[in-house]
Amino acid sequence: MLTKIFSAILSVVIVICAAPLSGFVALKFPELNLPDWFDFNIKVEAATSSGSCGKNITWSFNEETGKLFLNGVGSMYDSYDEVSDYGWYKLGENITSIAIEEGITNIGEKAFYNCNKVTSVVFPDTVTSIGAQAFANCVSLKNVSIPNSVTNIGNEA
């Protein structure tokens, strides 16, 4: 069994290494009869970063699209000592949009401070409060639609 596995792997390596030469010498490669468990399908997904930003809230950032997602229920933390305590702070230059999912009720203080490339934010109707300086220095953010459910907006938000 080990010999068959080694042979299959060696065959794949030979085919991959010889593939660039096929255009020059018109090589034709035979069909490989590999076992069912030998799978060539490799899924590549966009790199993401993620973490927690509330007791029941998580965030994830898709580097390919520049979109920051917040998912969960309840309030974001806003008791951080420094804005850099938000897990996405170092990604701020790469964040272009923010999607806050249904269930989140409070946007934390300084949550998106200095995310200066953000152009859009989607708020669900469950948001009732936006913390102080939550979007301070988000200079690319031009149009924001705040739902009627928001009853409190902090200073310089």
CSV table of N, CA and C in Angstrom, one decimal:
chain,number,residue,atom,x,y,z
A,1,MET,N,0.8,-1.2,0.0
A,1,MET,CA,0.0,0.0,0.0
A,1,MET,C,0.9,1.3,0.0
A,2,LEU,N,1.9,1.2,0.8
A,2,LEU,CA,2.8,2.4,0.9
A,2,LEU,C,3.5,2.6,-0.5
A,3,THR,N,3.8,1.5,-1.2
A,3,THR,CA,4.5,1.6,-2.5
A,3,THR,C,3.5,2.3,-3.5
A,4,LYS,N,2.2,2.0,-3.4
A,4,LYS,CA,1.2,2.5,-4.3
A,4,LYS,C,1.1,4.0,-4.1
A,5,ILE,N,1.0,4.4,-2.8
A,5,ILE,CA,0.9,5.8,-2.4
A,5,ILE,C,2.1,6.6,-2.9
A,6,PHE,N,3.3,6.0,-2.7
A,6,PHE,CA,4.6,6.7,-3.1
A,6,PHE,C,4.6,6.8,-4.6
A,7,SER,N,4.2,5.8,-5.3
A,7,SER,CA,4.1,5.8,-6.8
A,7,SER,C,3.2,6.9,-7.3
A,8,ALA,N,2.0,7.0,-6.7
A,8,ALA,CA,1.0,8.0,-7.1
A,8,ALA,C,1.6,9.4,-6.9
A,9,ILE,N,2.2,9.6,-5.8
A,9,ILE,CA,2.7,11.0,-5.5
A,9,ILE,C,3.9,11.3,-6.4
A,10,LEU,N,4.7,10.3,-6.7
A,10,LEU,CA,5.8,10.5,-7.6
A,10,LEU,C,5.3,10.8,-9.0
A,11,SER,N,4.3,10.1,-9.4
A,11,SER,CA,3.7,10.3,-10.8
A,11,SER,C,3.1,11.8,-10.9
A,12,VAL,N,2.5,12.2,-9.8
A,12,VAL,CA,2.0,13.6,-9.8
A,12,VAL,C,3.1,14.6,-9.9
A,13,VAL,N,4.1,14.4,-9.2
A,13,VAL,CA,5.3,15.3,-9.2
A,13,VAL,C,5.9,15.3,-10.6
A,14,ILE,N,6.0,14.2,-11.2
A,14,ILE,CA,6.6,14.1,-12.6
A,14,ILE,C,5.7,14.9,-13.5
A,15,VAL,N,4.4,14.7,-13.5
A,15,VAL,CA,3.5,15.4,-14.4
A,15,VAL,C,3.6,16.9,-14.2
A,16,ILE,N,3.6,17.3,-12.9
A,16,ILE,CA,3.6,18.8,-12.6
A,16,ILE,C,4.9,19.4,-13.1
A,17,CYS,N,6.0,18.7,-12.9
A,17,CYS,CA,7.3,19.2,-13.4
A,17,CYS,C,7.5,19.2,-14.9
A,18,ALA,N,6.8,18.3,-15.5
A,18,ALA,CA,7.0,18.2,-17.0
A,18,ALA,C,5.9,19.0,-17.7
A,19,ALA,N,4.9,19.5,-17.0
A,19,ALA,CA,3.8,20.2,-17.7
A,19,ALA,C,4.3,21.5,-18.4
A,20,PRO,N,5.2,22.3,-17.9
A,20,PRO,CA,5.7,23.4,-18.6
A,20,PRO,C,6.4,23.1,-19.9
A,21,LEU,N,7.0,21.9,-20.0
A,21,LEU,CA,7.7,21.4,-21.2
A,21,LEU,C,6.7,20.9,-22.2
A,22,SER,N,5.5,20.6,-21.9
A,22,SER,CA,4.6,20.0,-22.9
A,22,SER,C,4.3,21.0,-24.0
A,23,GLY,N,4.3,22.2,-23.8
A,23,GLY,CA,4.1,23.2,-24.9
A,23,GLY,C,5.3,23.2,-25.9
A,24,PHE,N,6.5,22.8,-25.5
A,24,PHE,CA,7.6,22.9,-26.3
A,24,PHE,C,7.8,21.6,-27.1
A,25,VAL,N,7.5,20.5,-26.5
A,25,VAL,CA,7.8,19.2,-27.2
A,25,VAL,C,6.5,18.4,-27.5
A,26,ALA,N,5.4,19.0,-27.3
A,26,ALA,CA,4.1,18.4,-27.6
A,26,ALA,C,3.9,17.0,-26.9
A,27,LEU,N,4.2,17.0,-25.7
A,27,LEU,CA,4.1,15.8,-24.9
A,27,LEU,C,2.6,15.5,-24.6
A,28,LYS,N,2.2,14.3,-24.6
A,28,LYS,CA,0.9,13.9,-24.2
A,28,LYS,C,1.0,13.0,-23.0
A,29,PHE,N,0.3,13.4,-22.0
A,29,PHE,CA,0.3,12.6,-20.7
A,29,PHE,C,-0.8,11.6,-20.6
A,30,PRO,N,-0.5,10.4,-20.2
A,30,PRO,CA,-1.6,9.4,-20.0
A,30,PRO,C,-2.5,9.8,-18.9
A,31,GLU,N,-3.7,9.3,-18.9
A,31,GLU,CA,-4.7,9.4,-17.9
A,31,GLU,C,-4.2,8.7,-16.6
A,32,LEU,N,-4.1,9.3,-15.5
A,32,LEU,CA,-3.7,8.7,-14.3
A,32,LEU,C,-4.9,8.0,-13.6
A,33,ASN,N,-4.7,6.8,-13.2
A,33,ASN,CA,-5.8,6.0,-12.5
A,33,ASN,C,-5.4,6.0,-11.0
A,34,LEU,N,-5.8,7.0,-10.3
A,34,LEU,CA,-5.4,7.2,-8.9
A,34,LEU,C,-6.6,6.7,-8.0
A,35,PRO,N,-6.3,6.3,-6.8
A,35,PRO,CA,-7.4,5.9,-5.9
A,35,PRO,C,-8.3,7.0,-5.6
A,36,ASP,N,-9.6,6.7,-5.3
A,36,ASP,CA,-10.6,7.7,-5.0
A,36,ASP,C,-10.2,8.7,-3.9
A,37,TRP,N,-9.4,8.2,-2.9
A,37,TRP,CA,-9.0,9.0,-1.8
A,37,TRP,C,-8.0,10.0,-2.2
A,38,PHE,N,-7.3,9.9,-3.3
A,38,PHE,CA,-6.3,10.8,-3.8
A,38,PHE,C,-7.0,12.0,-4.5
A,39,ASP,N,-7.1,13.1,-3.8
A,39,ASP,CA,-7.9,14.2,-4.3
A,39,ASP,C,-7.0,15.4,-4.7
A,40,PHE,N,-7.2,15.9,-5.9
A,40,PHE,CA,-6.4,17.0,-6.4
A,40,PHE,C,-7.1,18.3,-6.1
A,41,ASN,N,-8.3,18.3,-5.7
A,41,ASN,CA,-9.1,19.5,-5.5
A,41,ASN,C,-8.7,20.2,-4.2
A,42,ILE,N,-8.1,21.4,-4.4
A,42,ILE,CA,-7.6,22.1,-3.2
A,42,ILE,C,-8.4,23.4,-3.3
A,43,LYS,N,-9.1,23.7,-2.2
A,43,LYS,CA,-9.9,25.0,-2.1
A,43,LYS,C,-9.0,26.1,-1.6
A,44,VAL,N,-9.0,27.2,-2.3
A,44,VAL,CA,-8.2,28.3,-1.8
A,44,VAL,C,-9.2,29.4,-1.5
A,45,GLU,N,-9.2,29.9,-0.3
A,45,GLU,CA,-10.1,31.0,0.1
A,45,GLU,C,-9.3,32.2,0.5
A,46,ALA,N,-10.0,33.3,0.4
A,46,ALA,CA,-9.3,34.6,0.8
A,46,ALA,C,-8.9,34.5,2.2
A,47,ALA,N,-7.7,35.1,2.4
A,47,ALA,CA,-7.2,35.1,3.8
A,47,ALA,C,-8.1,36.0,4.7
A,48,THR,N,-8.3,35.5,5.9
A,48,THR,CA,-9.1,36.3,6.8
A,48,THR,C,-8.4,36.4,8.2
A,49,SER,N,-8.8,37.4,8.9
A,49,SER,CA,-8.4,37.6,10.3
A,49,SER,C,-9.7,37.6,11.1
A,50,SER,N,-9.7,37.2,12.3
A,50,SER,CA,-10.9,37.2,13.1
A,50,SER,C,-10.6,37.3,14.6
A,51,GLY,N,-11.7,37.5,15.3
A,51,GLY,CA,-11.5,37.6,16.8
A,51,GLY,C,-12.8,37.9,17.4
A,52,SER,N,-12.8,38.3,18.7
A,52,SER,CA,-13.9,38.6,19.5
A,52,SER,C,-14.0,40.1,19.8
A,53,CYS,N,-15.1,40.7,19.8
A,53,CYS,CA,-15.2,42.2,20.1
A,53,CYS,C,-16.4,42.4,21.0
A,54,GLY,N,-16.9,41.4,21.7
A,54,GLY,CA,-18.0,41.5,22.6
A,54,GLY,C,-18.2,40.1,23.2
A,55,LYS,N,-19.0,40.1,24.3
A,55,LYS,CA,-19.2,38.8,25.0
A,55,LYS,C,-19.8,37.8,24.0
A,56,ASN,N,-20.7,38.2,23.1
A,56,ASN,CA,-21.3,37.2,22.1
A,56,ASN,C,-21.1,37.8,20.7
A,57,ILE,N,-20.0,38.5,20.5
A,57,ILE,CA,-19.8,39.1,19.1
A,57,ILE,C,-18.4,38.7,18.6
A,58,THR,N,-18.4,38.3,17.4
A,58,THR,CA,-17.1,38.0,16.7
A,58,THR,C,-17.0,38.9,15.5
A,59,TRP,N,-15.8,39.0,15.1
A,59,TRP,CA,-15.5,39.8,13.8
A,59,TRP,C,-14.6,39.0,12.9
A,60,SER,N,-14.7,39.2,11.6
A,60,SER,CA,-13.8,38.6,10.7
A,60,SER,C,-13.6,39.6,9.6
A,61,PHE,N,-12.4,39.5,9.0
A,61,PHE,CA,-12.0,40.5,8.0
A,61,PHE,C,-11.5,39.7,6.8
A,62,ASN,N,-12.1,40.0,5.6
A,62,ASN,CA,-11.8,39.3,4.4
A,62,ASN,C,-10.8,40.2,3.7
A,63,GLU,N,-9.5,39.8,3.6
A,63,GLU,CA,-8.4,40.6,3.0
A,63,GLU,C,-8.7,40.9,1.5
A,64,GLU,N,-9.3,39.9,0.8
A,64,GLU,CA,-9.5,40.1,-0.6
A,64,GLU,C,-10.5,41.2,-0.9
A,65,THR,N,-11.6,41.2,-0.1
A,65,THR,CA,-12.7,42.2,-0.4
A,65,THR,C,-12.5,43.5,0.4
A,66,GLY,N,-11.7,43.4,1.5
A,66,GLY,CA,-11.6,44.6,2.4
A,66,GLY,C,-12.8,44.8,3.3
A,67,LYS,N,-13.6,43.8,3.4
A,67,LYS,CA,-14.8,43.9,4.2
A,67,LYS,C,-14.6,43.3,5.6
A,68,LEU,N,-15.1,44.1,6.6
A,68,LEU,CA,-15.0,43.7,8.0
A,68,LEU,C,-16.5,43.3,8.4
A,69,PHE,N,-16.6,42.1,8.9
A,69,PHE,CA,-18.0,41.6,9.3
A,69,PHE,C,-18.0,41.5,10.8
A,70,LEU,N,-19.1,41.9,11.4
A,70,LEU,CA,-19.4,41.7,12.9
A,70,LEU,C,-20.6,40.9,13.0
A,71,ASN,N,-20.5,39.8,13.7
A,71,ASN,CA,-21.6,38.9,13.9
A,71,ASN,C,-21.9,38.6,15.4
A,72,GLY,N,-23.1,38.4,15.7
A,72,GLY,CA,-23.4,38.0,17.1
A,72,GLY,C,-24.6,38.7,17.6
A,73,VAL,N,-24.7,38.7,19.0
A,73,VAL,CA,-25.9,39.3,19.6
A,73,VAL,C,-25.4,40.1,20.8
A,74,GLY,N,-25.9,41.3,21.0
A,74,GLY,CA,-25.6,42.2,22.1
A,74,GLY,C,-24.7,43.3,21.8
A,75,SER,N,-24.0,43.8,22.8
A,75,SER,CA,-23.1,45.0,22.7
A,75,SER,C,-21.7,44.6,22.4
A,76,MET,N,-21.0,45.5,21.6
A,76,MET,CA,-19.6,45.4,21.4
A,76,MET,C,-18.9,45.9,22.7
A,77,TYR,N,-17.7,45.5,22.9
A,77,TYR,CA,-16.9,46.0,24.0
A,77,TYR,C,-16.7,47.5,23.7
A,78,ASP,N,-16.7,48.4,24.7
A,78,ASP,CA,-16.3,49.7,24.6
A,78,ASP,C,-15.5,50.2,25.8
A,79,SER,N,-15.0,49.2,26.5
A,79,SER,CA,-14.2,49.6,27.7
A,79,SER,C,-12.7,49.4,27.5
A,80,TYR,N,-12.3,49.4,26.2
A,80,TYR,CA,-10.9,49.3,25.9
A,80,TYR,C,-10.2,50.5,26.4
A,81,ASP,N,-8.9,50.3,26.9
A,81,ASP,CA,-8.1,51.5,27.3
A,81,ASP,C,-7.6,52.2,26.0
A,82,GLU,N,-7.3,51.5,25.0
A,82,GLU,CA,-6.7,52.1,23.8
A,82,GLU,C,-7.5,51.6,22.6
A,83,VAL,N,-7.5,52.4,21.5
A,83,VAL,CA,-8.2,52.0,20.3
A,83,VAL,C,-7.5,50.8,19.7
A,84,SER,N,-6.2,50.7,19.9
A,84,SER,CA,-5.5,49.6,19.4
A,84,SER,C,-5.9,48.2,20.0
A,85,ASP,N,-6.7,48.2,21.0
A,85,ASP,CA,-7.2,47.0,21.6
A,85,ASP,C,-8.2,46.3,20.7
A,86,TYR,N,-8.8,47.0,19.8
A,86,TYR,CA,-9.7,46.3,18.9
A,86,TYR,C,-8.9,45.5,17.9
A,87,GLY,N,-9.2,44.2,17.8
A,87,GLY,CA,-8.4,43.3,17.0
A,87,GLY,C,-8.2,43.7,15.6
A,88,TRP,N,-9.0,44.5,15.0
A,88,TRP,CA,-8.8,44.9,13.6
A,88,TRP,C,-8.1,46.2,13.4
A,89,TYR,N,-7.6,46.8,14.5
A,89,TYR,CA,-7.0,48.1,14.5
A,89,TYR,C,-5.8,48.1,13.5
A,90,LYS,N,-5.0,47.1,13.5
A,90,LYS,CA,-3.8,47.1,12.5
A,90,LYS,C,-4.3,46.9,11.1
A,91,LEU,N,-5.5,46.4,10.9
A,91,LEU,CA,-6.0,46.2,9.5
A,91,LEU,C,-6.7,47.5,9.0
A,92,GLY,N,-6.8,48.5,9.8
A,92,GLY,CA,-7.6,49.7,9.5
A,92,GLY,C,-7.3,50.3,8.2
A,93,GLU,N,-6.1,50.3,7.7
A,93,GLU,CA,-5.7,50.8,6.4
A,93,GLU,C,-6.3,50.0,5.2
A,94,ASN,N,-6.7,48.7,5.5
A,94,ASN,CA,-7.2,47.8,4.5
A,94,ASN,C,-8.7,47.7,4.5
A,95,ILE,N,-9.4,48.1,5.6
A,95,ILE,CA,-10.8,48.0,5.7
A,95,ILE,C,-11.5,49.0,4.8
A,96,THR,N,-12.3,48.6,3.9
A,96,THR,CA,-13.1,49.5,3.0
A,96,THR,C,-14.6,49.5,3.2
A,97,SER,N,-15.1,48.4,3.9
A,97,SER,CA,-16.5,48.4,4.2
A,97,SER,C,-16.7,47.6,5.5
A,98,ILE,N,-17.8,47.9,6.1
A,98,ILE,CA,-18.1,47.3,7.4
A,98,ILE,C,-19.6,46.8,7.3
A,99,ALA,N,-19.8,45.5,7.7
A,99,ALA,CA,-21.1,44.9,7.7
A,99,ALA,C,-21.4,44.5,9.1
A,100,ILE,N,-22.4,45.1,9.8
A,100,ILE,CA,-22.7,44.8,11.1
A,100,ILE,C,-24.0,44.0,11.0
A,101,GLU,N,-24.0,42.8,11.5
A,101,GLU,CA,-25.1,41.9,11.3
A,101,GLU,C,-26.2,42.1,12.4
A,102,GLU,N,-27.4,41.7,12.0
A,102,GLU,CA,-28.6,41.8,12.8
A,102,GLU,C,-28.3,41.1,14.2
A,103,GLY,N,-28.7,41.7,15.3
A,103,GLY,CA,-28.5,41.2,16.6
A,103,GLY,C,-27.5,42.0,17.4
A,104,ILE,N,-26.6,42.8,16.8
A,104,ILE,CA,-25.7,43.6,17.5
A,104,ILE,C,-26.5,44.9,17.9
A,105,THR,N,-26.3,45.3,19.2
A,105,THR,CA,-27.1,46.4,19.7
A,105,THR,C,-26.3,47.7,19.9
A,106,ASN,N,-25.0,47.6,20.1
A,106,ASN,CA,-24.2,48.7,20.5
A,106,ASN,C,-22.9,48.7,19.8
A,107,ILE,N,-22.6,49.8,19.1
A,107,ILE,CA,-21.3,50.0,18.5
A,107,ILE,C,-20.4,50.6,19.5
A,108,GLY,N,-19.2,50.0,19.8
A,108,GLY,CA,-18.4,50.4,20.9
A,108,GLY,C,-17.7,51.8,20.6
A,109,GLU,N,-17.2,52.4,21.7
A,109,GLU,CA,-16.4,53.6,21.6
A,109,GLU,C,-15.2,53.4,20.8
A,110,LYS,N,-14.9,54.3,19.9
A,110,LYS,CA,-13.7,54.3,19.0
A,110,LYS,C,-13.5,53.0,18.2
A,111,ALA,N,-14.6,52.3,18.0
A,111,ALA,CA,-14.6,51.0,17.4
A,111,ALA,C,-13.9,51.0,16.0
A,112,PHE,N,-14.2,52.0,15.2
A,112,PHE,CA,-13.6,52.0,13.9
A,112,PHE,C,-12.7,53.3,13.7
A,113,TYR,N,-12.2,53.8,14.7
A,113,TYR,CA,-11.4,55.0,14.7
A,113,TYR,C,-10.2,54.8,13.8
A,114,ASN,N,-10.0,55.8,12.9
A,114,ASN,CA,-8.9,55.8,11.9
A,114,ASN,C,-9.0,54.7,10.8
A,115,CYS,N,-10.2,54.2,10.6
A,115,CYS,CA,-10.4,53.3,9.5
A,115,CYS,C,-10.7,54.2,8.3
A,116,ASN,N,-9.6,54.9,7.8
A,116,ASN,CA,-9.8,56.0,6.9
A,116,ASN,C,-10.1,55.6,5.4
A,117,LYS,N,-10.2,54.3,5.1
A,117,LYS,CA,-10.6,53.9,3.8
A,117,LYS,C,-12.0,53.3,3.7
A,118,VAL,N,-12.7,53.3,4.8
A,118,VAL,CA,-14.0,52.8,4.9
A,118,VAL,C,-14.9,53.7,4.1
A,119,THR,N,-15.7,53.2,3.1
A,119,THR,CA,-16.6,54.0,2.3
A,119,THR,C,-18.0,53.7,2.7
A,120,SER,N,-18.3,52.5,3.3
A,120,SER,CA,-19.7,52.1,3.6
A,120,SER,C,-19.8,51.3,4.9
A,121,VAL,N,-20.9,51.5,5.5
A,121,VAL,CA,-21.2,50.8,6.7
A,121,VAL,C,-22.7,50.4,6.6
A,122,VAL,N,-23.0,49.1,6.9
A,122,VAL,CA,-24.3,48.6,6.9
A,122,VAL,C,-24.7,48.4,8.4
A,123,PHE,N,-25.8,49.1,8.9
A,123,PHE,CA,-26.3,49.0,10.2
A,123,PHE,C,-27.6,48.2,10.2
A,124,PRO,N,-27.7,47.2,11.1
A,124,PRO,CA,-29.0,46.6,11.2
A,124,PRO,C,-30.0,47.4,12.1
A,125,ASP,N,-31.3,47.0,12.0
A,125,ASP,CA,-32.2,47.7,12.9
A,125,ASP,C,-32.1,47.4,14.4
A,126,THR,N,-31.2,46.5,14.7
A,126,THR,CA,-31.1,46.1,16.1
A,126,THR,C,-30.1,47.1,16.8
A,127,VAL,N,-29.3,47.9,16.1
A,127,VAL,CA,-28.4,48.8,16.7
A,127,VAL,C,-29.2,50.0,17.4
A,128,THR,N,-28.9,50.2,18.6
A,128,THR,CA,-29.6,51.3,19.4
A,128,THR,C,-28.7,52.4,19.8
A,129,SER,N,-27.3,52.1,19.8
A,129,SER,CA,-26.4,53.1,20.3
A,129,SER,C,-25.1,53.0,19.5
A,130,ILE,N,-24.5,54.2,19.3
A,130,ILE,CA,-23.2,54.3,18.6
A,130,ILE,C,-22.3,55.0,19.5
A,131,GLY,N,-21.2,54.4,20.0
A,131,GLY,CA,-20.3,55.0,21.0
A,131,GLY,C,-19.5,56.2,20.5
A,132,ALA,N,-19.0,56.9,21.4
A,132,ALA,CA,-18.2,58.1,21.1
A,132,ALA,C,-17.0,57.8,20.2
A,133,GLN,N,-16.8,58.6,19.2
A,133,GLN,CA,-15.7,58.5,18.3
A,133,GLN,C,-15.7,57.1,17.5
A,134,ALA,N,-16.8,56.5,17.5
A,134,ALA,CA,-16.9,55.2,16.8
A,134,ALA,C,-16.4,55.2,15.4
A,135,PHE,N,-16.6,56.3,14.7
A,135,PHE,CA,-16.2,56.5,13.3
A,135,PHE,C,-15.3,57.7,13.1
A,136,ALA,N,-14.7,58.1,14.1
A,136,ALA,CA,-13.8,59.3,14.1
A,136,ALA,C,-12.6,59.0,13.1
A,137,ASN,N,-12.3,60.0,12.3
A,137,ASN,CA,-11.3,60.0,11.3
A,137,ASN,C,-11.5,58.9,10.1
A,138,CYS,N,-12.8,58.6,10.0
A,138,CYS,CA,-13.1,57.7,8.8
A,138,CYS,C,-13.5,58.7,7.7
A,139,VAL,N,-12.4,59.3,7.1
A,139,VAL,CA,-12.6,60.4,6.2
A,139,VAL,C,-13.2,60.0,4.8
A,140,SER,N,-13.1,58.7,4.5
A,140,SER,CA,-13.7,58.3,3.2
A,140,SER,C,-15.2,57.9,3.3
A,141,LEU,N,-15.7,57.9,4.5
A,141,LEU,CA,-17.1,57.5,4.8
A,141,LEU,C,-18.0,58.8,4.5
A,142,LYS,N,-18.7,58.7,3.4
A,142,LYS,CA,-19.4,59.9,2.9
A,142,LYS,C,-20.9,59.8,3.2
A,143,ASN,N,-21.5,58.7,3.0
A,143,ASN,CA,-23.0,58.5,3.2
A,143,ASN,C,-23.2,57.4,4.1
A,144,VAL,N,-24.0,57.6,5.2
A,144,VAL,CA,-24.3,56.6,6.1
A,144,VAL,C,-25.8,56.7,6.4
A,145,SER,N,-26.5,55.6,6.4
A,145,SER,CA,-27.9,55.5,6.7
A,145,SER,C,-28.0,54.9,8.1
A,146,ILE,N,-28.4,55.7,9.1
A,146,ILE,CA,-28.5,55.2,10.4
A,146,ILE,C,-30.0,54.9,10.7
A,147,PRO,N,-30.3,53.6,11.1
A,147,PRO,CA,-31.7,53.2,11.3
A,147,PRO,C,-32.4,54.0,12.4
A,148,ASN,N,-33.7,54.0,12.4
A,148,ASN,CA,-34.5,54.7,13.4
A,148,ASN,C,-34.3,54.1,14.8
A,149,SER,N,-33.8,52.9,14.9
A,149,SER,CA,-33.6,52.2,16.2
A,149,SER,C,-32.5,52.9,17.0
A,150,VAL,N,-31.6,53.6,16.4
A,150,VAL,CA,-30.5,54.3,17.1
A,150,VAL,C,-31.1,55.5,17.9
A,151,THR,N,-30.9,55.4,19.2
A,151,THR,CA,-31.4,56.5,20.1
A,151,THR,C,-30.3,57.2,20.7
A,152,ASN,N,-29.1,56.7,20.6
A,152,ASN,CA,-27.9,57.4,21.3
A,152,ASN,C,-26.7,57.4,20.3
A,153,ILE,N,-26.2,58.6,20.1
A,153,ILE,CA,-24.9,58.7,19.3
A,153,ILE,C,-24.0,59.5,20.1
A,154,GLY,N,-22.8,58.9,20.4
A,154,GLY,CA,-21.8,59.5,21.3
A,154,GLY,C,-21.1,60.7,20.6
A,155,ASN,N,-20.4,61.4,21.4
A,155,ASN,CA,-19.6,62.6,20.8
A,155,ASN,C,-18.6,62.1,19.7
A,156,GLU,N,-18.5,62.9,18.7
A,156,GLU,CA,-17.6,62.7,17.6
A,156,GLU,C,-17.7,61.4,17.0
A,157,ALA,N,-18.9,60.8,17.1
A,157,ALA,CA,-19.1,59.5,16.5
A,157,ALA,C,-19.0,59.5,15.0
